[in-house]
Tab-separated table of C-alpha atoms in Angstrom:
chain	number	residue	atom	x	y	z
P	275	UNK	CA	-0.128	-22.001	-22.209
P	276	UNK	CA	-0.536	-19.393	-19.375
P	277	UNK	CA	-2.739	-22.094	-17.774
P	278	UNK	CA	-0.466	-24.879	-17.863
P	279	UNK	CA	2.256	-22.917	-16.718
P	280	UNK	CA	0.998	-22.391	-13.388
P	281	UNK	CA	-0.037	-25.877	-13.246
P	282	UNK	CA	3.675	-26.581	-13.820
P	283	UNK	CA	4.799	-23.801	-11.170
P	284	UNK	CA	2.533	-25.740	-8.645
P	285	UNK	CA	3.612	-29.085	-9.276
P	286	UNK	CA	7.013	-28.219	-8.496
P	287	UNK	CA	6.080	-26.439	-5.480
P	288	UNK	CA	4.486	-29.855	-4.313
P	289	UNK	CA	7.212	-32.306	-5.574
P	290	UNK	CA	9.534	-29.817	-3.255
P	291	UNK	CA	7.298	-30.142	-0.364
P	292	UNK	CA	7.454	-33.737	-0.768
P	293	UNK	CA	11.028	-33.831	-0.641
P	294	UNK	CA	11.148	-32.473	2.469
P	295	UNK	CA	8.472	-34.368	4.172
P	296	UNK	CA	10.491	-37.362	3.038
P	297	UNK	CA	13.906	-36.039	4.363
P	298	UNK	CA	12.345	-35.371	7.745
P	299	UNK	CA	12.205	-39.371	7.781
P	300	UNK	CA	15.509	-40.233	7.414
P	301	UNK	CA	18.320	-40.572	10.287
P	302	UNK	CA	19.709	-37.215	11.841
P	303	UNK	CA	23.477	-37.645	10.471
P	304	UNK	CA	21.422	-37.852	6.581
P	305	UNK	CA	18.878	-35.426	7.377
P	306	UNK	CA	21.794	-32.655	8.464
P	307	UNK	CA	23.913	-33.662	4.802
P	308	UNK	CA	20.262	-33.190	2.973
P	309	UNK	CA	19.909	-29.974	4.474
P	310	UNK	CA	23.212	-28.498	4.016
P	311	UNK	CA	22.951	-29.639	0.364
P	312	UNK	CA	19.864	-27.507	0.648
P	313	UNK	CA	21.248	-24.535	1.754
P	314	UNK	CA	24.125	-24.786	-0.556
P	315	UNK	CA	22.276	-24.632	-3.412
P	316	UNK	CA	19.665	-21.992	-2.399
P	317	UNK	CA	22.989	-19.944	-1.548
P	318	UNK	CA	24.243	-20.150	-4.911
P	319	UNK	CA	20.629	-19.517	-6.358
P	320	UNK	CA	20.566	-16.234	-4.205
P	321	UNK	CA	23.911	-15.058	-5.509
P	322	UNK	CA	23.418	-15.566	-9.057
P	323	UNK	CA	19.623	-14.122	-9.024
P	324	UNK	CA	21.141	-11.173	-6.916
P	325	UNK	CA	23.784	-10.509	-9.732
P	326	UNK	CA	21.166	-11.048	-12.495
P	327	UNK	CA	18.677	-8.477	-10.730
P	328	UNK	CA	21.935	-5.729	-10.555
P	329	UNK	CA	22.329	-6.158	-13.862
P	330	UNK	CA	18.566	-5.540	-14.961
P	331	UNK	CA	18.596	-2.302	-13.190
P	332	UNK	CA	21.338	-0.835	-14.879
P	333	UNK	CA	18.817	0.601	-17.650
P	334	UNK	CA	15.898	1.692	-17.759
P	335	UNK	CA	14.714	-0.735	-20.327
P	336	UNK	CA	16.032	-3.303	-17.774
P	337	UNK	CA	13.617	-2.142	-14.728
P	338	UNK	CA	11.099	-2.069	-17.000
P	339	UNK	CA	11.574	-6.181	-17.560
P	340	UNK	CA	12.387	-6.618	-14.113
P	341	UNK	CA	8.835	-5.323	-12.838
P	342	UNK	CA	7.145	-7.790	-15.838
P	343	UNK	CA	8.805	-10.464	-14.467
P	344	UNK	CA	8.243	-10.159	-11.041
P	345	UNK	CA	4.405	-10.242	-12.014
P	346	UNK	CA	4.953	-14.068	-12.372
P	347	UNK	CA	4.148	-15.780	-8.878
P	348	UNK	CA	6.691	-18.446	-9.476
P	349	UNK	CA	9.758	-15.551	-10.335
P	350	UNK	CA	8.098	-13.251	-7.135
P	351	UNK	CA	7.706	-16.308	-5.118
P	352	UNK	CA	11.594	-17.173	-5.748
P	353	UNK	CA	12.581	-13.521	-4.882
P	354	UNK	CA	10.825	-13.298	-1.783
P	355	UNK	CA	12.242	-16.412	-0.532
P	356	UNK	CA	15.850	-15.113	-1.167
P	357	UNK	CA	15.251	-11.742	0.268
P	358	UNK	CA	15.391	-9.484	-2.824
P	359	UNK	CA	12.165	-8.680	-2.248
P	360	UNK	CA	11.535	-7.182	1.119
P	361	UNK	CA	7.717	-7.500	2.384
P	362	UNK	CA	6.478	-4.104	4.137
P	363	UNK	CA	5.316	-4.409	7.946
P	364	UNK	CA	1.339	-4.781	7.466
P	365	UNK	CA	2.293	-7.567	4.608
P	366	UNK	CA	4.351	-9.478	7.565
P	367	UNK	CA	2.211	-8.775	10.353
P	368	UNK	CA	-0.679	-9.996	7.956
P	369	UNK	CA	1.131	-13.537	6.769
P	370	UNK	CA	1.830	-14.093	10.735
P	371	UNK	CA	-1.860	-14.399	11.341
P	372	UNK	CA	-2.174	-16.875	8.436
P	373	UNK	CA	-0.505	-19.152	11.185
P	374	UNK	CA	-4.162	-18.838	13.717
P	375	UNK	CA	-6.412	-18.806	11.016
P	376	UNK	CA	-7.508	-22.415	10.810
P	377	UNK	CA	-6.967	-23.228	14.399
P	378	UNK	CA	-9.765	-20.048	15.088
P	379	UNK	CA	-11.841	-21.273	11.701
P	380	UNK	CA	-12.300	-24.769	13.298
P	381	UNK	CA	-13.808	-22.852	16.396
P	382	UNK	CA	-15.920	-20.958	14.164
P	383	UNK	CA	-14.269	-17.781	14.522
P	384	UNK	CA	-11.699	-15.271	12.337
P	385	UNK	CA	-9.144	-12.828	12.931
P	386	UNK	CA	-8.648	-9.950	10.131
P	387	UNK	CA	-5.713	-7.739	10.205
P	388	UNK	CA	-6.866	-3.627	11.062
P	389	UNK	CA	-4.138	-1.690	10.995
P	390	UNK	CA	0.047	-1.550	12.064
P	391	UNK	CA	0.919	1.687	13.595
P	392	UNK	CA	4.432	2.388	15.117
P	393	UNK	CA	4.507	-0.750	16.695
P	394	UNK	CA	0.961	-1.749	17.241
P	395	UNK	CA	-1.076	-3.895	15.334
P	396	UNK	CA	-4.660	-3.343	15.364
P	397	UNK	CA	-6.914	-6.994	15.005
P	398	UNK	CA	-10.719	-7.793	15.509
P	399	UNK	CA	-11.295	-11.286	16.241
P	400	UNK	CA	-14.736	-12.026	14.042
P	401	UNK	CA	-17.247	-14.595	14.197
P	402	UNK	CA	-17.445	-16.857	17.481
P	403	UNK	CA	-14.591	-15.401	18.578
P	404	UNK	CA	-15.774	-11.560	19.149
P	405	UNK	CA	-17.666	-10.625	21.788
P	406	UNK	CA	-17.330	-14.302	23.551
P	407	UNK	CA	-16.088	-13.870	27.043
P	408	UNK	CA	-12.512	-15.884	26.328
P	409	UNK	CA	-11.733	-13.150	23.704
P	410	UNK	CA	-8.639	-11.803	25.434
P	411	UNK	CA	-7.438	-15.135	26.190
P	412	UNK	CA	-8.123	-16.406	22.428
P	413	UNK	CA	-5.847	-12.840	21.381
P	414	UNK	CA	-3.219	-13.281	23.820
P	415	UNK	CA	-2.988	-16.930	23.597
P	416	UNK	CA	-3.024	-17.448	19.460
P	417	UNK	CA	-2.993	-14.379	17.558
P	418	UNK	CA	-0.901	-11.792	19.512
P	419	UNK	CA	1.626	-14.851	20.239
P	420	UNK	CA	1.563	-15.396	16.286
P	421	UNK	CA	2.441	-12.030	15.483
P	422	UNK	CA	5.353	-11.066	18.189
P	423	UNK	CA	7.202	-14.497	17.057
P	424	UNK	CA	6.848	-13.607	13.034
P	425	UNK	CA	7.636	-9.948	13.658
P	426	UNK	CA	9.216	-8.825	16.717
P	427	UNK	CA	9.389	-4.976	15.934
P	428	UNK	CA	5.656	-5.055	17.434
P	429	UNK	CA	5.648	-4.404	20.764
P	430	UNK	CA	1.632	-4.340	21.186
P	431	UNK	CA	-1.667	-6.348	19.992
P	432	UNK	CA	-4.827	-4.593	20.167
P	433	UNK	CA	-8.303	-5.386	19.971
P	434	UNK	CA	-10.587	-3.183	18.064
P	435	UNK	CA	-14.679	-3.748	18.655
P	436	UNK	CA	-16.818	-4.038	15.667
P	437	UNK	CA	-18.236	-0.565	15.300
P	438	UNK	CA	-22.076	-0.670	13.776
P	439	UNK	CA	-21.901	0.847	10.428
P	440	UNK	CA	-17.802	1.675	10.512
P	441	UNK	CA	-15.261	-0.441	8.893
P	442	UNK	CA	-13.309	-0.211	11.684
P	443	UNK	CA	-11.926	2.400	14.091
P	444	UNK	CA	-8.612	2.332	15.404
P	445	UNK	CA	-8.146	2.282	19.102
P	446	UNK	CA	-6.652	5.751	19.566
P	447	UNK	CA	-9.343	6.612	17.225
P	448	UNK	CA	-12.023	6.002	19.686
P	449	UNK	CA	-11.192	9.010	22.180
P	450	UNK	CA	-11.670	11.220	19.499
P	451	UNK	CA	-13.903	13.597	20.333
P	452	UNK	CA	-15.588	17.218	19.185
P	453	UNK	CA	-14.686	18.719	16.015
P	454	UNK	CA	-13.655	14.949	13.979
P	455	UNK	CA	-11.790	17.496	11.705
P	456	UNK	CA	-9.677	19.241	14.331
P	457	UNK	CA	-8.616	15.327	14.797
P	458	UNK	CA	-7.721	14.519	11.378
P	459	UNK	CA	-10.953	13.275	10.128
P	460	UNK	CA	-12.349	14.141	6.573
P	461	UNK	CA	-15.945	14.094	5.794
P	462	UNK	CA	-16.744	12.121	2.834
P	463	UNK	CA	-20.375	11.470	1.415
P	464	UNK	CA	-23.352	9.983	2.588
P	465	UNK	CA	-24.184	6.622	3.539
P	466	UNK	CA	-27.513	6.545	1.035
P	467	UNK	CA	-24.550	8.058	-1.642
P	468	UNK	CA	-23.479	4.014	-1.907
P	469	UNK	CA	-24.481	1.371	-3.114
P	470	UNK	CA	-24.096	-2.145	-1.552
P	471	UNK	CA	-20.890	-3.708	-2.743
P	472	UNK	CA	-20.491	-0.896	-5.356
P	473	UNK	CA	-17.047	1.316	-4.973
P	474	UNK	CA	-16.703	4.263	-5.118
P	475	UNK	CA	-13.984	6.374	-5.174
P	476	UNK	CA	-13.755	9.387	-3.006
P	477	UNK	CA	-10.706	11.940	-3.464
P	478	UNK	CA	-9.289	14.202	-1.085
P	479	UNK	CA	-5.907	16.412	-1.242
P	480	UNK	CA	-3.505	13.524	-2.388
P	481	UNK	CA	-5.241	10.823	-0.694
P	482	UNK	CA	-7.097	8.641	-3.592
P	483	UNK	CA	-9.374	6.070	-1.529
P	484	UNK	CA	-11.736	3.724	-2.661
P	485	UNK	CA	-15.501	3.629	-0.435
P	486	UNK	CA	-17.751	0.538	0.059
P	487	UNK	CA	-20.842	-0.660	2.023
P	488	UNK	CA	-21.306	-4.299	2.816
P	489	UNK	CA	-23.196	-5.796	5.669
P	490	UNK	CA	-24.121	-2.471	7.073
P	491	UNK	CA	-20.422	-1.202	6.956
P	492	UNK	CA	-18.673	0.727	5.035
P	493	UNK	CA	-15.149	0.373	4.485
P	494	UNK	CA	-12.115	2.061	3.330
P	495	UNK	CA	-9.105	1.366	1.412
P	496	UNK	CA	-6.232	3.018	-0.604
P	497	UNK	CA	-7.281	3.053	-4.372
P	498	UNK	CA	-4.454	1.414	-4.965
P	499	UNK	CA	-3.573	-2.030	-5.339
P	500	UNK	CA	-0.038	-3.292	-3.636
P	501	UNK	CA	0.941	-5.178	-6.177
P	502	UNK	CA	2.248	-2.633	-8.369
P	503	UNK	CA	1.111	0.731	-7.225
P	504	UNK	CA	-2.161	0.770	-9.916
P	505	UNK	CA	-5.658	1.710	-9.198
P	506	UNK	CA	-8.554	-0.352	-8.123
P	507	UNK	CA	-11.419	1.797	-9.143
P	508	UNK	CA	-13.019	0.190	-12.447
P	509	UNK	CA	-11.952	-3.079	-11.466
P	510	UNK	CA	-14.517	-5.791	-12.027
P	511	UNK	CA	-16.455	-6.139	-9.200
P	512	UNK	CA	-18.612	-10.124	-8.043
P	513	UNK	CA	-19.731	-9.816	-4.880
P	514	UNK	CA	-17.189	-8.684	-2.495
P	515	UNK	CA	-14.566	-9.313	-4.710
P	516	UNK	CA	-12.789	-6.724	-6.967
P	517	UNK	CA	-10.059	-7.571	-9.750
P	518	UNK	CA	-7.595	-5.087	-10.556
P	519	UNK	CA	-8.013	-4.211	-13.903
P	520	UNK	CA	-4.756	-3.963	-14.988
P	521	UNK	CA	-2.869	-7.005	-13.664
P	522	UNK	CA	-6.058	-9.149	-12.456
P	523	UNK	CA	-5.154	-9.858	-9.037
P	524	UNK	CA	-8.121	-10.605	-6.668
P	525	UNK	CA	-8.908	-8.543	-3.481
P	526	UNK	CA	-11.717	-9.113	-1.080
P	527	UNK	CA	-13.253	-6.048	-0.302
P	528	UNK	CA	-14.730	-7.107	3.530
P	529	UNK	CA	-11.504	-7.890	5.026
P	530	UNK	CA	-8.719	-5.758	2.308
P	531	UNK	CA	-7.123	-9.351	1.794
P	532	UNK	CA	-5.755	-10.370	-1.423
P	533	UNK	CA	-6.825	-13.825	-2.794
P	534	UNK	CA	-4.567	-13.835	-5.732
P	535	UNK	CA	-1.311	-13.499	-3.437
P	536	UNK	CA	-1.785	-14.058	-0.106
P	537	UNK	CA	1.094	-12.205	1.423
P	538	UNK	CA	-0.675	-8.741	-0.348
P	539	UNK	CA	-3.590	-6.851	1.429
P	540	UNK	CA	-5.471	-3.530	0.936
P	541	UNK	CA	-3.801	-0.534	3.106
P	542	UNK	CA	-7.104	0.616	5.296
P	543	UNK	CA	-8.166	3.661	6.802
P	544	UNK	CA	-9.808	4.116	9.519
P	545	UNK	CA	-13.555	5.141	8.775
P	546	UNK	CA	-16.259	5.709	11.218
P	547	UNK	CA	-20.153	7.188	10.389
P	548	UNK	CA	-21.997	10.030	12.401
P	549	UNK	CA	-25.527	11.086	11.294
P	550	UNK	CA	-25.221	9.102	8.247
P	551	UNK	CA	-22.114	10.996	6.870
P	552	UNK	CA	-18.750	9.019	6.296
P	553	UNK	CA	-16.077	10.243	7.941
P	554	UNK	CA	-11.906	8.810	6.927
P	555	UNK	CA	-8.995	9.742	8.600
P	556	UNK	CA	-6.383	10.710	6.784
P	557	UNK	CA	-3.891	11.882	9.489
């Protein structure tokens, strides 16, 4: 039943999508009656789901059933799209680049989403794309554009370089220097401590993060999955993929990005390795 539900939830998707690429065909005077027809009716959609969401959160009992149903793409889908749900600045900043990923896939590159700080946003353009001379231009031209049209509150688009053995490292990051924990960094364990494409959780004050090593990096998340606030570790791992294990969404583990929901990603830290020792910051 769960199965054919979905199906259902996607054919309607499409048949809407449809509609519209038929609309776009008719003349302008039509097209601008189809459109306001649209908006009318999303309008009254919001205003009704608004009123029904007030009156779930009136109990307790009532958030508890509002937080089930949300689970359901098709119910979180319609909530996003009227604003009742409000995506959180990495989530926007990540959806933005969704724009430049096939135009930099078809030139045998990637971009992948390192961390929004104040209002910077931290990428690393991957395959073809890194270390090739037109980098800058590829970054200012696609991705940077991308982001500052989708979310103007950043200001800045920087380019991290792959670090050999690090997940990634931040570019204020890089000038750290002496005593790493004078400059927020926290030593975790060893490099030979994991296993490849293993977790493992590592625990420090009130930070709960979640450790891997892949490809002769090792990376590292929040052990906890965005969706709704539960931990990863003992999630089912297949390669570089890792379920949640309690509401089965999908997360790959070499980039943070969810493949269950798009719009949802891992919240990285910035990890770097010295002497074989793995060092996070947590400042």
């Amino acid at each position: 039943m769960k199965v054919q539900q979905e199906e259902n939830f996607q054919a309607l998707a499409e048949r809407v999508d449809r509609v519209l690429d038929s609309i776009k065909g008719l003349p302008e005077d039509a097209r601008m009656k189809a459109m306001e027809l649209k908006k009318a009716i999303e309008a009254f959609h919001e205003h009704a789901l608004r009123k029904l969401v007030r009156t779930f959160r009136e109990t307790e009992e009532g958030k508890e059933l509002l937080l089930k149903a949300v689970e359901d793409p098709s119910i979180y889908a319609m909530f996003l799209l009227h604003g009742i749900i409000k995506q959180d600045l990495f989530t926007r900043v990540a959806a933005a680049l969704e724009e430049v990923r096939p135009y930099m896939r078809s030139h045998g590159g990637g971009v992948e989403l390192v961390e929004v700080e104040g209002k910077t946003a931290y990428v690393r353009l991957q395959g073809a794309c890194s270390g090739c001379s037109l980098s800058a231009v590829t970054l200012k031209n696609g991705v940077e554009e991308a982001i500052k049209a989708r979310v103007p509150e950043i200001e800045h688009v920087v380019m991290v370089e792959e670090e050999v053995a690090s997940g990634y490292l931040p570019f204020h990051a890089m000038n750290d220097t002496g005593n790493l924990e004078q400059n927020g960094w926290v030593q975790g364990p060893s490099v030979s401590e994991l296993e490849e494409v293993r977790p493992v959780r590592f625990s420090h004050e009130d930070h709960d993060i979640l450790l891997v090593r892949m490809d002769r990096k090792v990376m590292a998340f929040r052990n906890q999955c965005p969706h709704m606030g539960m931990p990863l570790d003992g999630g089912m791992t297949d390669g570089a993929i890792i379920t949640c294990p309690w509401h089965g969404f999908r997360f790959d583990l070499s980039t943070g990005e969810c493949m269950t929901a798009p719009h949802v990603q891992l919240e990285p830290f910035p990890v770097r390795v010295e002497d074989q020792k793995i060092w996070i910051r947590l400042g």
